[in-house]
Phi, psi and omega in degrees: 000320176287324177292317167305316175304318186293313177318301177298322169303322179290323173292328171302311184312301184297325170295333176286305178305310180301310186288325177300312183295317170323296178295330175298316179296319174307326171288328181289328188261009172249337183229141181270086212215114164305321185295311173313302185307310185289315187298321188298314182296328177298315172300325171295307177298322165321291193282342163300311179295324187286326174295316193286311188275339189233327166285321183313307176307328186280323176290325181296317176309301175307326177287309183289329170292322172307324182267016172080014183274168181285148186297316176302326174290328176298310178301321184285320177292317171305325186289344182276343184306313183297337182290315185297330183272009180308322175305316176303318181291311174320297181296332176301299175316313181296310177310314169308321179296337187264359179297336182293320181292317181295322179282327180284004183092357186289129169274339174245134162278122184311132173321309185301336174300303179299308177310314179282325184305310186293318181281299184288315189280329191253312192287313193299323173301311182294314170312313190301305178313312185274345177288316180291322171312306185299321176295325183257004173070027178073020177276091183280358183294333186302144183288351182266008185292322180287338177285312188292318177300315179294317178302311173310313184287327184279335189287296182304330175298330177285316182300313173304314178290336182289322176296316168316298180293316188296318186286323165315306178307305181308312178302319181302309188298315188297321184287349172060010180239196176287139188291173175280116188286337179284314174299322172290336180282316171314308183301315176285338178282338173293318188288324178296313180305325179298317187297316182299317185288333170300306186290319180298327177293320181296319177295316182289329176287354167293336175056050177212192190297337177304339179293330184291307181286329174295325171305313176293315178303314182298321178287326183285336183292338177267331179289327182298303174295336177296310184299332177285324183282343164288332183281328187257005181287343156316314190274344180247350177233155171263142181283160176298156189200140175305139177310306186215136181272121173284113183296324180302309185298329169293320173291327182283323175303310184300316179279337183280321188255013177070051168294128175285166172296323172300316178292322184297325192289319177285326172301307179306325176291317176304316178299330182284348178089026182270146177281165186295320183297318178293316170304308178308314174308309196273331169268354166073039182229165174288163177300316189283333171298319177299306179311313188291326176294312187303325183289318175298319180298299180314311191290331177280336184267335183092028188237184178216005178201160172303325181305312190280340169285316172310317185288330183287323181271347195293123181297000000 
C-alpha cells in the first residue's frame, strides 16, 4: 500500500513538473519579458533539484535493495544525493531571487542581490553541511542528517523569497501610489510557497509514508505562484509583436493557408502587440473564441507560438 502511495505521488509530481515547465516555455515565446525567461529557467532548475535531491534517494534505495546490497550501505549512499544536487538548487535560487525585480519592471538586477544570495544564501549552508560532516566524521547515518539537509535547503530559499517579496514592496514604496494588485498577490503567493516547502520538507524528513504527501506538497509549492503569474500575464505584460508588419508577407500567408477574415482580424491584432484579452474586447468576442482562432491559425500555418508568427510577418 505504501509503495502504491509513493508511485501515485511520483506520477503526480512528474505531471506537475512537466506541466509547469511546458507552460513556462509557452510564456517565454509569447511575452517579451525577462520575468518569464528567468521564471522558466528557475522552474527547470527547481524541479531538477527536487527530483535529484528528494526523489533520487527513494529511487536509489529501491535499485540498490533490488540488487541485493545491505540496507545500511543503501541508506548511507542515498543520503548523499541531496548534497550532490546542490548546484541545481544554487542556480535556481539565484534566478528566483531576481524575479521580484523583473516583475517590478527593473531591467537590471542590483549587484548586491546576487552577492547576498550567493554568500549568505548559498555559502552558509555549504559551510554548515561540511561543519556537521566534520563533527560526525562523515557518518550520514546520524538521525540529525535529514534535518541538517532540510535546514540547508530552507535557508537560501528564505533569502531568495525575501528578495522577491522585498523587491515588489520596495517598488510599491518608491512609486508612492497604489501597488499593482497582481504583483502583490504574486508576492504573497511566493511567501505561501515557502511555507508549503517548509511543511513538505518537514513531512519528508519523517522518512515514513508521510514523505509521499510531503513530496507532493513540495512540488506544488513552486507551481502555485507560477500558475497565478501564468493566469494574469495578459494583464501585466505585452506579447511579442513585429517591429513592422510586412504587408506582402501577411497577404501571402492569408492566401496560402486559407486564413478567414475573422482570423485575419486576430492576426492583425497580434501584430499590434495586443493580448488575447485585449483582442477579445476589441473584436467583441469571448476570450475562448480568440484562443480557438489563434489555435486554428497556428495549425494552418504549421507553427506553435506567437513568436514564430511574428517572425514570419516581421518586415
